[in-house]
Amino acid sequence: MTQETSLKPADLIYPMFVRPGEGIQKPIPSMPGQCQLSIDKLVGEAKRAADLGIPAVILFGIPETKDATGSDNYNPDGIVPRAIRALKEAVPDLVVISDMCFCEYTDHGHCGVVNTPGEKHYTTGVPDGYLLNDPTLELLGEASVVHANAGADIIAPSGMIDGMVKAIRSALDDASLGHVSIMSYAAKYSSGFYGPFREAAESAPGFGDRSQYQMDPSNRREALKEIEMDVAEGADILMVKPAMPYLDVIAAAREKYNLPIAAYQVSGEFAMLHAAAANDWLDLKRCALESLHGIKRAGADLILTYFAPDVVKWLED
Ligand code: PBG
């Protein structure tokens, strides 16, 4: 009667990794229970999630080949567009969210086009290796239209590229895809907690780090500024990421904005709980549920979590 916060399956978004091939279910060592899945296996696992009452999945692709511009991301026959078509056909009511970023698709592992001598967008006067914001916006728009045409319900830009929401909104609207929503990774920090994900998605940057475009962990006001820009540009859902080290940012976003707030319990948060539980130092179920209630209590409406199917079962117990 007095419980103030509760978790339910409808709060959860399940992140999944899709790779080429057939019959493949390749475990990710730092993320127990999580796998890179070929499309056939992805469909099976997504059905299982939908049957548990999880309303949405978010997809990350591991392409066959990578190049300077991450072209697999805007190829209609790229890994994620193919996966979206298969999911929408097999599980039509499942909401399919497409993570929209280039780091999984570029050979250098950065989240967009970087300044490279001899390449198309090379700009003199800009340091080599610097991420080129506006050429990246064009490609984000193009890739979003490809993913939306494949059937994605929500595009989730995660690169922290300035102007990404506006560029994607205009590209979608120009392609008569006004019904497709945008969930923006609005306040995404340059975090060490993405370590296991970069192994899972094979997306670690080949040089440097992502601090040119992701946020300084010591900043809170800047997060609100980033969120404000995404609201103005037309975001439908705002995300804070990671979740547990940034509960104050979730709470501030909830306080100030009336759009749905999502929080991403990232790979490192998941890995820490599993590693401690494997040593019998923590009780996995208890601590995972405690973390998720904390994220909800801070103000998140939606939580992206690798625990999603476990949570449904734990709640049923
Ligand atoms: C970028 C992206 C990242 C994550 C989601 N989208 C990684 C990064 O910025 O390096 C991290 C998710 C996680 O750690 O679980 N496409």
Coordinates of C-alpha atoms and ligand atoms in Angstrom, one line a residue:
M1 CA 0.0 0.0 0.0
T2 CA 2.8 2.4 0.8
Q3 CA 5.2 1.5 -2.0
E4 CA 5.8 4.7 -4.0
T5 CA 7.7 3.3 -7.0
S6 CA 7.0 0.1 -8.9
L7 CA 8.6 -1.5 -11.9
K8 CA 6.5 -3.1 -14.6
P9 CA 7.4 -4.9 -17.8
A10 CA 6.0 -2.0 -19.9
D11 CA 8.8 0.2 -18.5
L12 CA 11.5 -1.9 -20.1
I13 CA 13.4 -1.7 -23.3
Y14 CA 15.6 -4.6 -24.2
P15 CA 18.9 -3.9 -26.0
M16 CA 20.0 -6.5 -28.5
F17 CA 23.0 -7.1 -30.8
V18 CA 22.5 -8.4 -34.3
R19 CA 25.2 -9.8 -36.6
P20 CA 25.4 -11.4 -40.1
G21 CA 25.1 -15.2 -40.5
E22 CA 22.6 -17.9 -39.5
G23 CA 22.1 -19.9 -36.4
I24 CA 24.6 -17.7 -34.6
Q25 CA 24.4 -17.0 -30.9
K26 CA 27.8 -15.8 -29.8
P27 CA 28.1 -15.1 -26.1
I28 CA 29.5 -11.8 -25.0
P29 CA 32.0 -12.7 -22.2
S30 CA 31.7 -9.5 -20.2
M31 CA 27.9 -9.5 -20.4
P32 CA 26.7 -12.8 -19.0
G33 CA 23.6 -14.1 -20.8
Q34 CA 23.9 -11.6 -23.7
C35 CA 24.8 -12.7 -27.2
Q36 CA 25.5 -11.4 -30.6
L37 CA 22.6 -12.9 -32.6
S38 CA 22.1 -13.6 -36.3
I39 CA 18.7 -12.4 -37.5
D40 CA 17.0 -15.8 -37.2
K41 CA 18.1 -16.1 -33.5
L42 CA 17.3 -12.4 -32.9
V43 CA 13.7 -13.0 -34.0
G44 CA 13.3 -15.9 -31.6
E45 CA 14.7 -13.9 -28.7
A46 CA 12.6 -10.9 -29.5
K47 CA 9.5 -13.0 -29.6
R48 CA 10.4 -14.4 -26.2
A49 CA 10.8 -10.8 -24.9
A50 CA 7.5 -9.8 -26.4
D51 CA 5.7 -12.8 -24.9
L52 CA 7.0 -11.7 -21.5
G53 CA 5.3 -8.3 -22.0
I54 CA 8.4 -6.3 -22.9
P55 CA 7.1 -3.7 -25.3
A56 CA 10.3 -2.7 -27.1
V57 CA 13.7 -3.7 -28.2
I58 CA 16.6 -1.5 -29.3
L59 CA 19.0 -2.8 -32.0
F60 CA 22.7 -2.5 -32.4
G61 CA 24.3 -3.9 -35.5
I62 CA 27.7 -5.6 -36.1
P63 CA 28.2 -5.2 -39.9
E64 CA 30.0 -7.6 -42.2
T65 CA 32.4 -4.8 -43.3
K66 CA 33.3 -1.4 -41.9
D67 CA 34.5 1.7 -43.9
A68 CA 35.3 5.3 -43.4
T69 CA 31.7 6.6 -43.5
G70 CA 30.0 3.5 -41.9
S71 CA 28.0 2.8 -45.1
D72 CA 26.4 -0.4 -43.8
N73 CA 24.2 1.9 -41.6
Y74 CA 22.6 3.6 -44.6
N75 CA 22.5 0.6 -46.9
P76 CA 18.9 -0.7 -47.1
D77 CA 20.4 -4.2 -47.1
G78 CA 22.7 -3.5 -44.1
I79 CA 22.5 -5.6 -41.0
V80 CA 20.1 -3.5 -39.0
P81 CA 17.6 -2.6 -41.8
R82 CA 17.4 -6.4 -42.6
A83 CA 16.9 -7.2 -38.9
I84 CA 14.1 -4.6 -38.6
R85 CA 12.2 -6.0 -41.6
A86 CA 12.5 -9.5 -40.1
L87 CA 11.3 -8.4 -36.7
K88 CA 8.4 -6.4 -38.0
E89 CA 7.3 -9.3 -40.0
A90 CA 7.6 -11.9 -37.2
V91 CA 6.5 -9.8 -34.2
P92 CA 4.6 -6.8 -35.6
D93 CA 3.4 -5.5 -32.3
L94 CA 6.9 -5.2 -30.8
V95 CA 8.2 -1.7 -30.9
V96 CA 11.5 -1.6 -32.8
I97 CA 13.9 1.1 -31.8
S98 CA 16.9 1.6 -34.0
D99 CA 20.1 2.9 -32.3
M100 CA 21.3 5.6 -34.7
C101 CA 25.1 6.0 -34.6
F102 CA 28.1 5.3 -36.8
C103 CA 30.6 3.8 -34.3
E104 CA 29.6 0.2 -35.0
Y105 CA 30.0 0.8 -38.8
T106 CA 33.1 2.9 -39.2
D107 CA 36.6 1.4 -39.6
H108 CA 38.0 4.0 -37.1
G109 CA 35.2 3.4 -34.6
H110 CA 34.1 7.0 -34.1
C111 CA 30.4 8.1 -34.2
G112 CA 30.6 9.8 -37.5
V113 CA 32.8 11.1 -40.3
V114 CA 36.3 12.1 -39.1
N115 CA 38.6 14.5 -40.8
T116 CA 40.9 12.3 -42.9
P117 CA 43.3 13.5 -45.5
G118 CA 42.2 12.4 -49.0
E119 CA 38.6 11.6 -47.9
K120 CA 35.5 13.3 -49.4
H121 CA 34.8 15.7 -46.5
Y122 CA 38.4 16.6 -45.6
T123 CA 38.6 20.1 -44.3
T124 CA 41.8 21.9 -44.0
G125 CA 42.4 23.8 -40.8
V126 CA 40.5 21.2 -38.8
P127 CA 42.7 18.7 -36.9
D128 CA 43.1 15.2 -38.5
G129 CA 40.9 12.7 -36.7
Y130 CA 38.4 15.4 -35.5
L131 CA 34.7 14.4 -35.9
L132 CA 33.1 16.5 -38.6
N133 CA 29.7 17.4 -37.2
D134 CA 27.7 18.6 -40.2
P135 CA 28.7 15.9 -42.8
T136 CA 27.8 13.4 -40.1
L137 CA 24.3 15.0 -39.8
E138 CA 23.6 14.4 -43.4
L139 CA 24.5 10.7 -43.1
L140 CA 22.4 10.4 -39.9
G141 CA 19.4 11.7 -41.8
E142 CA 20.0 9.3 -44.7
A143 CA 20.4 6.3 -42.4
S144 CA 17.4 7.2 -40.3
V145 CA 15.2 7.2 -43.4
V146 CA 16.6 3.8 -44.4
H147 CA 15.9 2.3 -41.0
A148 CA 12.4 3.9 -40.8
N149 CA 11.5 2.6 -44.3
A150 CA 12.6 -0.8 -43.1
G151 CA 9.9 -0.5 -40.4
A152 CA 11.7 1.1 -37.3
D153 CA 9.1 2.7 -35.1
I154 CA 11.6 4.9 -33.2
I155 CA 15.0 6.3 -34.2
A156 CA 17.4 6.7 -31.3
P157 CA 20.3 8.9 -32.2
S158 CA 23.2 8.1 -29.8
G159 CA 26.2 10.0 -31.2
M160 CA 25.8 13.3 -29.3
I161 CA 26.3 15.1 -32.7
D162 CA 25.1 18.7 -32.4
G163 CA 21.8 19.1 -34.4
M164 CA 21.2 15.4 -34.8
V165 CA 17.6 15.5 -33.7
K166 CA 16.7 18.3 -36.0
A167 CA 18.5 16.7 -39.0
I168 CA 16.8 13.4 -38.4
R169 CA 13.4 15.0 -37.9
S170 CA 13.7 16.9 -41.2
A171 CA 14.9 13.9 -43.1
L172 CA 12.1 11.8 -41.8
D173 CA 9.5 14.4 -42.5
D174 CA 10.8 15.0 -46.0
A175 CA 10.5 11.3 -46.7
S176 CA 6.8 11.2 -45.5
L177 CA 7.9 9.4 -42.3
G178 CA 6.3 11.8 -39.9
H179 CA 4.9 8.9 -37.8
V180 CA 8.3 7.7 -36.8
S181 CA 9.4 9.0 -33.4
I182 CA 12.8 10.1 -32.1
M183 CA 14.2 9.0 -28.7
S184 CA 17.3 11.1 -28.3
Y185 CA 20.3 10.1 -26.2
A186 CA 20.1 13.7 -25.1
A187 CA 22.5 13.6 -22.1
K188 CA 25.1 11.0 -22.9
Y189 CA 28.3 11.1 -20.9
S190 CA 31.8 10.1 -22.0
S191 CA 31.7 7.1 -19.7
G192 CA 34.0 4.2 -18.8
F193 CA 30.9 2.2 -18.1
Y194 CA 30.5 1.5 -21.9
G195 CA 33.5 -0.8 -21.9
P196 CA 31.7 -4.1 -22.2
F197 CA 29.4 -2.7 -24.9
R198 CA 32.3 -1.8 -27.0
E199 CA 33.4 -5.4 -26.9
A200 CA 29.8 -6.6 -27.6
A201 CA 29.3 -4.2 -30.5
E202 CA 33.0 -4.3 -31.7
S203 CA 32.9 -0.5 -31.7
A204 CA 35.8 0.8 -29.6
P205 CA 37.4 3.9 -31.2
G206 CA 40.6 3.1 -33.1
F207 CA 42.3 6.2 -31.7
G208 CA 41.4 8.8 -29.1
D209 CA 38.2 8.8 -27.2
R210 CA 34.7 10.2 -27.5
S211 CA 35.1 13.2 -25.3
Q212 CA 34.9 15.6 -28.3
Y213 CA 31.2 14.8 -28.6
Q214 CA 30.1 13.0 -25.4
M215 CA 29.7 14.9 -22.1
D216 CA 32.1 15.5 -19.2
P217 CA 31.0 13.3 -16.3
S218 CA 31.4 16.3 -13.9
N219 CA 28.8 18.4 -15.6
R220 CA 25.1 18.6 -14.7
R221 CA 24.0 22.0 -16.1
E222 CA 25.5 21.1 -19.5
A223 CA 23.2 18.1 -19.5
L224 CA 20.2 20.3 -19.1
K225 CA 21.5 22.5 -22.0
E226 CA 21.9 19.4 -24.2
I227 CA 18.4 18.2 -23.3
E228 CA 16.9 21.7 -24.0
M229 CA 18.4 21.7 -27.5
D230 CA 17.0 18.2 -28.2
V231 CA 13.5 19.3 -27.0
A232 CA 13.7 22.4 -29.3
E233 CA 14.8 20.2 -32.2
G234 CA 11.8 17.9 -31.9
A235 CA 12.7 14.9 -29.7
D236 CA 9.8 12.8 -28.5
I237 CA 11.6 10.9 -25.7
L238 CA 14.7 12.1 -23.8
M239 CA 17.4 9.8 -22.5
V240 CA 20.0 10.1 -19.9
K241 CA 23.0 7.6 -20.1
P242 CA 24.5 5.9 -18.1
A243 CA 21.8 5.6 -15.4
M244 CA 23.1 4.9 -11.9
P245 CA 26.0 7.4 -11.7
Y246 CA 23.7 10.1 -13.1
L247 CA 20.5 9.8 -11.0
D248 CA 20.7 13.5 -10.3
V249 CA 20.6 14.3 -14.0
I250 CA 17.5 12.0 -14.4
A251 CA 15.8 13.7 -11.6
A252 CA 16.6 17.2 -12.9
A253 CA 15.4 16.2 -16.4
R254 CA 12.1 14.8 -14.9
E255 CA 11.6 18.0 -13.0
K256 CA 12.2 20.4 -15.9
Y257 CA 10.7 18.6 -18.9
N258 CA 7.4 17.0 -19.6
L259 CA 8.5 14.5 -22.3
P260 CA 9.0 10.9 -21.3
I261 CA 12.4 10.3 -19.7
A262 CA 14.4 7.2 -20.5
A263 CA 17.5 6.0 -18.7
Y264 CA 20.0 3.5 -20.0
Q265 CA 21.4 1.1 -17.4
V266 CA 24.5 0.5 -19.5
S267 CA 26.8 -2.5 -20.1
G268 CA 29.2 -1.6 -17.3
E269 CA 26.4 -1.3 -14.8
F270 CA 25.1 -4.8 -15.9
A271 CA 28.6 -6.3 -15.9
M272 CA 29.5 -5.0 -12.4
L273 CA 26.4 -6.6 -10.8
H274 CA 27.1 -9.9 -12.6
A275 CA 30.8 -9.9 -11.6
A276 CA 30.0 -9.2 -8.0
A277 CA 27.2 -11.8 -8.0
A278 CA 29.6 -14.4 -9.6
N279 CA 31.9 -13.9 -6.6
D280 CA 29.0 -14.3 -4.2
W281 CA 29.6 -10.7 -3.1
L282 CA 26.2 -9.5 -4.0
D283 CA 22.7 -11.0 -4.6
L284 CA 22.1 -10.5 -8.3
K285 CA 18.3 -10.4 -8.2
R286 CA 18.1 -8.2 -5.2
C287 CA 20.7 -5.7 -6.3
A288 CA 19.5 -5.5 -9.9
L289 CA 16.0 -4.8 -8.8
E290 CA 17.2 -2.3 -6.3
S291 CA 19.2 -0.4 -8.9
L292 CA 16.3 -0.4 -11.3
H293 CA 13.9 0.9 -8.6
G294 CA 16.4 3.6 -7.9
I295 CA 16.5 4.6 -11.5
K296 CA 12.7 4.7 -11.6
R297 CA 12.5 6.6 -8.3
A298 CA 14.9 9.2 -9.7
G299 CA 12.3 9.9 -12.4
A300 CA 12.8 7.6 -15.4
D301 CA 9.7 6.5 -17.2
L302 CA 11.5 4.0 -19.3
I303 CA 14.6 1.9 -18.6
L304 CA 16.9 0.4 -21.2
T305 CA 18.4 -2.7 -19.5
Y306 CA 20.0 -6.0 -20.4
F307 CA 18.2 -7.4 -17.4
A308 CA 14.8 -6.8 -19.1
P309 CA 13.7 -10.5 -19.5
D310 CA 15.2 -11.4 -16.0
V311 CA 13.2 -8.5 -14.4
V312 CA 9.9 -9.8 -15.7
K313 CA 10.6 -13.2 -14.3
W314 CA 11.8 -11.8 -11.0
L315 CA 8.7 -9.6 -10.7
E316 CA 6.6 -12.7 -11.3
D317 CA 8.3 -14.7 -8.6
Ligands
PBG1 C1 26.9 4.3 -29.4 C2 26.4 3.6 -28.2 C3 27.1 3.2 -27.1 C4 26.2 2.6 -26.2 C5 25.0 2.7 -26.8 N1 25.1 3.3 -28.0 C6 28.6 3.2 -26.8 C7 29.4 4.3 -26.9 O1 29.1 5.5 -26.9 O2 30.6 4.0 -27.0 C8 26.6 2.0 -24.9 C9 25.6 1.1 -24.3 C10 26.2 0.3 -23.1 O3 27.3 0.5 -22.7 O4 25.4 -0.6 -22.7 N2 26.4 3.8 -30.5

